[in-house]
mmCIF file of N, CA and C in Angstrom:
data_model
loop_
_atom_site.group_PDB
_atom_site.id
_atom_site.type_symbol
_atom_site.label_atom_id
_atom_site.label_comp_id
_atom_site.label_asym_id
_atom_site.label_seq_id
_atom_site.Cartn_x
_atom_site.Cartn_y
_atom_site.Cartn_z
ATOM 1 N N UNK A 4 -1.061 -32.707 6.911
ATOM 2 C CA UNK A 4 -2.235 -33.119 7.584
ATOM 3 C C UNK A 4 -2.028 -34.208 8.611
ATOM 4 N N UNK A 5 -0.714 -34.632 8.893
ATOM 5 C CA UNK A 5 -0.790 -35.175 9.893
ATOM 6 C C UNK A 5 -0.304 -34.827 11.405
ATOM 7 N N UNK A 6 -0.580 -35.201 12.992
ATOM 8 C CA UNK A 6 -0.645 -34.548 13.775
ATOM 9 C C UNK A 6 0.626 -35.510 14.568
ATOM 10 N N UNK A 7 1.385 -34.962 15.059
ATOM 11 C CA UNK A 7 2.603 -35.663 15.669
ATOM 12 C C UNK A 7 2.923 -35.826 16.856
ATOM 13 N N UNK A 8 3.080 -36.510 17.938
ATOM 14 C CA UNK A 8 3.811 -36.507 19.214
ATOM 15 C C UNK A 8 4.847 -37.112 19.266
ATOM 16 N N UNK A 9 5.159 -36.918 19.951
ATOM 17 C CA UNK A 9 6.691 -37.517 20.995
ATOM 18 C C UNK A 9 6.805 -37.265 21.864
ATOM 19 N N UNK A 10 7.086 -38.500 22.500
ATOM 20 C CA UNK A 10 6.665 -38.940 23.839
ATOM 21 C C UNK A 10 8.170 -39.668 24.550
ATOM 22 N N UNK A 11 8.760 -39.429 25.715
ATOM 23 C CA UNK A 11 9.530 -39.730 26.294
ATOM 24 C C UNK A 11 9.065 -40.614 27.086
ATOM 25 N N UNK A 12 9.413 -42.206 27.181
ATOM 26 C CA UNK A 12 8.759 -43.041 27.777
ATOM 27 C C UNK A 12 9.067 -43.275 29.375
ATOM 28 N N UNK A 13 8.431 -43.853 29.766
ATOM 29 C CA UNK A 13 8.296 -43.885 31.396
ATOM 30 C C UNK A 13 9.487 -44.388 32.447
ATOM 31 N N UNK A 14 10.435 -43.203 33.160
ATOM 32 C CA UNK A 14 11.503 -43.255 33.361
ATOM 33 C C UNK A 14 12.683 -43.068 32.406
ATOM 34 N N UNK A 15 12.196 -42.676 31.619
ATOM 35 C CA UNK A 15 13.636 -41.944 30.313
ATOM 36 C C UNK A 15 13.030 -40.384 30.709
ATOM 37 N N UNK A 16 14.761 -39.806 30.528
ATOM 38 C CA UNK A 16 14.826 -38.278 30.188
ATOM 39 C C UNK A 16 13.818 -38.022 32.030
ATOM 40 N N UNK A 17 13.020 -36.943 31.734
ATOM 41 C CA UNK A 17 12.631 -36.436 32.621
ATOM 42 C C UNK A 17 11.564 -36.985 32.949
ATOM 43 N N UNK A 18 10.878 -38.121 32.708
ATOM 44 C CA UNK A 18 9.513 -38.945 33.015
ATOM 45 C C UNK A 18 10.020 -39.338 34.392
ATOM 46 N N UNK A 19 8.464 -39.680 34.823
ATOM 47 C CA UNK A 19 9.046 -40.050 36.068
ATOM 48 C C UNK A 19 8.610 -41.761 35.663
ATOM 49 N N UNK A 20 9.084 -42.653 36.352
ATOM 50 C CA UNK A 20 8.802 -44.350 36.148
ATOM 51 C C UNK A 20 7.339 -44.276 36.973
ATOM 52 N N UNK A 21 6.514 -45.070 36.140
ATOM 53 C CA UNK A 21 5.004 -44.933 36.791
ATOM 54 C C UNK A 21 4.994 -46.524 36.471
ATOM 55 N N UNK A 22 5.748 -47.189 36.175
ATOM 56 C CA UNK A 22 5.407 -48.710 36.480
ATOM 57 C C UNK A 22 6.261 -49.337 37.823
ATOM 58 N N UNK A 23 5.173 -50.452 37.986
ATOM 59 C CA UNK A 23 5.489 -50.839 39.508
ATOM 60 C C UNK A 23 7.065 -52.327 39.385
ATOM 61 N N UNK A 24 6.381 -52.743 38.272
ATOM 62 C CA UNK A 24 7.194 -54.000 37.948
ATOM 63 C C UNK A 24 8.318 -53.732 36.682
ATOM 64 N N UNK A 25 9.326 -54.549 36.652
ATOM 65 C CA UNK A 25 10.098 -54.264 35.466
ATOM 66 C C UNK A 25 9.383 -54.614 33.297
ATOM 67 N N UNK A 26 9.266 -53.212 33.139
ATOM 68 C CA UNK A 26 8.653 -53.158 32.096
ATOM 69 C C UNK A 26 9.371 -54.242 30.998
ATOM 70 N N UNK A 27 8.101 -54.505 30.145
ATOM 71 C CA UNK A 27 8.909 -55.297 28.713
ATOM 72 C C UNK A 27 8.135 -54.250 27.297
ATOM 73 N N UNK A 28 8.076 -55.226 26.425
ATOM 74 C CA UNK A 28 7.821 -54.466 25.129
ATOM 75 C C UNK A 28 6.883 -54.157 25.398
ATOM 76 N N UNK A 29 6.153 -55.463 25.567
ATOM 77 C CA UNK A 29 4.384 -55.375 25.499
ATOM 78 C C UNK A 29 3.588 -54.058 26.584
ATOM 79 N N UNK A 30 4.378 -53.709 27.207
ATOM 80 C CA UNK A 30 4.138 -52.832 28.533
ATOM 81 C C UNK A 30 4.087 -51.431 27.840
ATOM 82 N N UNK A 31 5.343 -51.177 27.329
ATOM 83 C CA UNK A 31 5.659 -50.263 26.621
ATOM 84 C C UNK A 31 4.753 -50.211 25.154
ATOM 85 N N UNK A 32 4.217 -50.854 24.622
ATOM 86 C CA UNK A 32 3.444 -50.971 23.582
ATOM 87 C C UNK A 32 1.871 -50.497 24.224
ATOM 88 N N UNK A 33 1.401 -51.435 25.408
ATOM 89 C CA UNK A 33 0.237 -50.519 25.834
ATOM 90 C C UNK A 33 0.151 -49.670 26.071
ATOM 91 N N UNK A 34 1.257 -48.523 26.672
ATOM 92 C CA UNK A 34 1.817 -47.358 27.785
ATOM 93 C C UNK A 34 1.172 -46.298 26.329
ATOM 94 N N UNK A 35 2.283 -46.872 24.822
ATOM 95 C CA UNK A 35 1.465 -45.833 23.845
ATOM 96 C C UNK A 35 0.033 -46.161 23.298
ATOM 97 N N UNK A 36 -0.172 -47.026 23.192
ATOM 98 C CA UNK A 36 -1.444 -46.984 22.874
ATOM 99 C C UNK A 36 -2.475 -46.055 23.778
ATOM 100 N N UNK A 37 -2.169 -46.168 25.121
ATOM 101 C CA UNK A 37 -2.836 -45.481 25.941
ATOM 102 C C UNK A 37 -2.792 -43.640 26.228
ATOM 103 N N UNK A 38 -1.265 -43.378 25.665
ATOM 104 C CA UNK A 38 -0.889 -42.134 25.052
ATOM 105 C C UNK A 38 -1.828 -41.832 24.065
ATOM 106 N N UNK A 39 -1.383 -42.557 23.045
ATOM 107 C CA UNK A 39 -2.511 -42.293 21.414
ATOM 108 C C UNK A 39 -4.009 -41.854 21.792
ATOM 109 N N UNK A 40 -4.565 -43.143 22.408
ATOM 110 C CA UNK A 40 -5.872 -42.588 22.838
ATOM 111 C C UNK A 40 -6.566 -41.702 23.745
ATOM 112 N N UNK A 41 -5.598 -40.924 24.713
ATOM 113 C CA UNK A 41 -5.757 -39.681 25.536
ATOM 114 C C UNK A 41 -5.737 -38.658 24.299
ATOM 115 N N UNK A 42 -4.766 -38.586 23.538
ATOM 116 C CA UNK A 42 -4.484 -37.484 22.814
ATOM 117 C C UNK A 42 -5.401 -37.772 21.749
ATOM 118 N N UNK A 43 -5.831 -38.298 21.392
ATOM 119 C CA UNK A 43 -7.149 -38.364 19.885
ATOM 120 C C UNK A 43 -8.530 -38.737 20.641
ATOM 121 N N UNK A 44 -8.547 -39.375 22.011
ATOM 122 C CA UNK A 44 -9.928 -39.671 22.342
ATOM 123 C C UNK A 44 -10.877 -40.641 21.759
ATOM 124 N N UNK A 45 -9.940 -41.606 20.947
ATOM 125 C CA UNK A 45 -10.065 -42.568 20.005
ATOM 126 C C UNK A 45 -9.191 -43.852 20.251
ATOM 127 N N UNK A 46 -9.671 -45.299 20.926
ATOM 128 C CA UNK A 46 -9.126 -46.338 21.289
ATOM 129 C C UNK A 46 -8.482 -47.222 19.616
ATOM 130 N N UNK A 47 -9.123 -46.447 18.135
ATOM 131 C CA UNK A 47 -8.942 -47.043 17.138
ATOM 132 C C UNK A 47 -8.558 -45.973 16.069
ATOM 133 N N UNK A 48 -7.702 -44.958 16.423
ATOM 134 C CA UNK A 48 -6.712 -44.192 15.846
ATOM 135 C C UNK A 48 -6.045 -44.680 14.947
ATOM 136 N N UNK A 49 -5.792 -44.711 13.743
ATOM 137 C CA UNK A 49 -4.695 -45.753 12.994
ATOM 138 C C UNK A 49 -3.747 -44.628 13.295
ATOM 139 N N UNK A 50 -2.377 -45.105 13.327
ATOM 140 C CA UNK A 50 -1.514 -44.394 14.124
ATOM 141 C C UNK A 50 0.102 -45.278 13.223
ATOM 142 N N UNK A 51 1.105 -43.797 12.830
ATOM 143 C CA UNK A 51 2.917 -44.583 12.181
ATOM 144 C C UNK A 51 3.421 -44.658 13.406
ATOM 145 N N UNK A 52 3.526 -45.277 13.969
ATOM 146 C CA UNK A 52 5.290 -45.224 14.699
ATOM 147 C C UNK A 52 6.779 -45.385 14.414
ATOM 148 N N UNK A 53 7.077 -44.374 14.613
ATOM 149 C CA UNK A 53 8.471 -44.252 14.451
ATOM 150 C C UNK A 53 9.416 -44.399 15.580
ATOM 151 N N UNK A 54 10.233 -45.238 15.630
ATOM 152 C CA UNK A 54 11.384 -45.210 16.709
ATOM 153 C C UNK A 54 12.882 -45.914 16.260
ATOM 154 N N UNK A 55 13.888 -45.729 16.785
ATOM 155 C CA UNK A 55 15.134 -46.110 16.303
ATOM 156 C C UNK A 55 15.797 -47.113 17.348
ATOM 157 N N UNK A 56 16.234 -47.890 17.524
ATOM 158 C CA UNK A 56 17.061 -48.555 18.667
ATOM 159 C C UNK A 56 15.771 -49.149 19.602
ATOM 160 N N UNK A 57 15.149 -48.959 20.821
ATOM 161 C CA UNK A 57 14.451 -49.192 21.235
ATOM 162 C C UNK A 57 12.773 -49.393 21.170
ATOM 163 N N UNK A 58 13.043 -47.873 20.583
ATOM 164 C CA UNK A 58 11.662 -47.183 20.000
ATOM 165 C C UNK A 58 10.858 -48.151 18.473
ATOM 166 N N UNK A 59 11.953 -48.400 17.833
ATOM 167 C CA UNK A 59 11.816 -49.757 16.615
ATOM 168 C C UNK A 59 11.286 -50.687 17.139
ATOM 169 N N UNK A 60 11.903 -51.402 18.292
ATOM 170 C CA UNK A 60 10.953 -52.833 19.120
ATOM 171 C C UNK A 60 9.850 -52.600 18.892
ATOM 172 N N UNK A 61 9.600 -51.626 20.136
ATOM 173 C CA UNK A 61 8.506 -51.042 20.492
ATOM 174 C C UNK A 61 7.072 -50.485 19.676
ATOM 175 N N UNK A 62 7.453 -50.336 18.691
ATOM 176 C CA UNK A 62 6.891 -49.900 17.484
ATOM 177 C C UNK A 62 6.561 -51.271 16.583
ATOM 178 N N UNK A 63 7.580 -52.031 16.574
ATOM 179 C CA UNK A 63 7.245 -53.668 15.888
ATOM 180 C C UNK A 63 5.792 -54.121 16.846
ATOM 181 N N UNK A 64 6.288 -53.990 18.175
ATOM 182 C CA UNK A 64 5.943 -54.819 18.955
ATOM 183 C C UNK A 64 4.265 -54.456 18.911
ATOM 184 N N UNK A 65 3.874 -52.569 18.945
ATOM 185 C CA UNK A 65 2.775 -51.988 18.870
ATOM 186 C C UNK A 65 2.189 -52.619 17.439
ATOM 187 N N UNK A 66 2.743 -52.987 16.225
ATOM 188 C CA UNK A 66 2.133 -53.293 15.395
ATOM 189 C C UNK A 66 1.768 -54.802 15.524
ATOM 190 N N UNK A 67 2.136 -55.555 16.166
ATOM 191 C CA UNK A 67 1.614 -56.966 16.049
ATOM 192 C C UNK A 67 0.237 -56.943 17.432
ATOM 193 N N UNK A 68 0.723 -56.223 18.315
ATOM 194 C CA UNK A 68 -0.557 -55.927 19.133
ATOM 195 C C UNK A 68 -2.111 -55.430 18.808
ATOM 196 N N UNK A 69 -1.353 -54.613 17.934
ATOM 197 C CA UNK A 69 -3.009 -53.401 18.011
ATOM 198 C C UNK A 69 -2.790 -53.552 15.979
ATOM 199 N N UNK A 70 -3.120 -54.460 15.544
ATOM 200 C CA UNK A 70 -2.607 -54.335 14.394
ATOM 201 C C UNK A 70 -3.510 -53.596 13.219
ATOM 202 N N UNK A 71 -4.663 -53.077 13.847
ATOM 203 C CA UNK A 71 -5.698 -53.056 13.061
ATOM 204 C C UNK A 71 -5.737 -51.570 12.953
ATOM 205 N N UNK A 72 -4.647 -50.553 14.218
ATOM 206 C CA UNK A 72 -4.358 -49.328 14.415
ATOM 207 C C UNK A 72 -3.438 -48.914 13.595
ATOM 208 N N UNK A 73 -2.500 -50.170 13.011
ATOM 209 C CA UNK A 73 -1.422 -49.971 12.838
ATOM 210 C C UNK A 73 -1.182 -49.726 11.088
ATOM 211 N N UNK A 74 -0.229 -48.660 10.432
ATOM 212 C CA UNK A 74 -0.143 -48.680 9.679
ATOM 213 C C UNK A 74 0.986 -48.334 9.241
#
């Protein structure tokens, strides 16, 4: 019952870079949140993230942000 994406972030693999300035976590932490909520249509999705190496930050970083999404 649960519904999954994966998402290649902005300028990895075949994305194209849609940021103007050099990204940090926090950038990358809104970029999914803003993913999450296109795809559920819901700004308060509780939502796992999973990532390894980078994707781990990023995923720390999404949970101290949006923490109330976060589980």
């Amino acid at each position: 019952g649960y519904r999954t994406l994966a998402v290649h972030l902005p300028g990895i693999g075949r994305s194209q870079c849609a940021f103007r300035e050099r990204p940090t976590l926090h950038t990358f932490a809104d970029w999914i949140h803003s993913v999450v909520q296109q795809a559920t249509g819901r700004a308060d999705e509780p939502v796992c993230l999973v990532g390894r190496g980078l994707g781990n930050r990023i995923a720390r970083t999404f949970a101290t942000r949006y923490r109330s999404q976060s589980r």
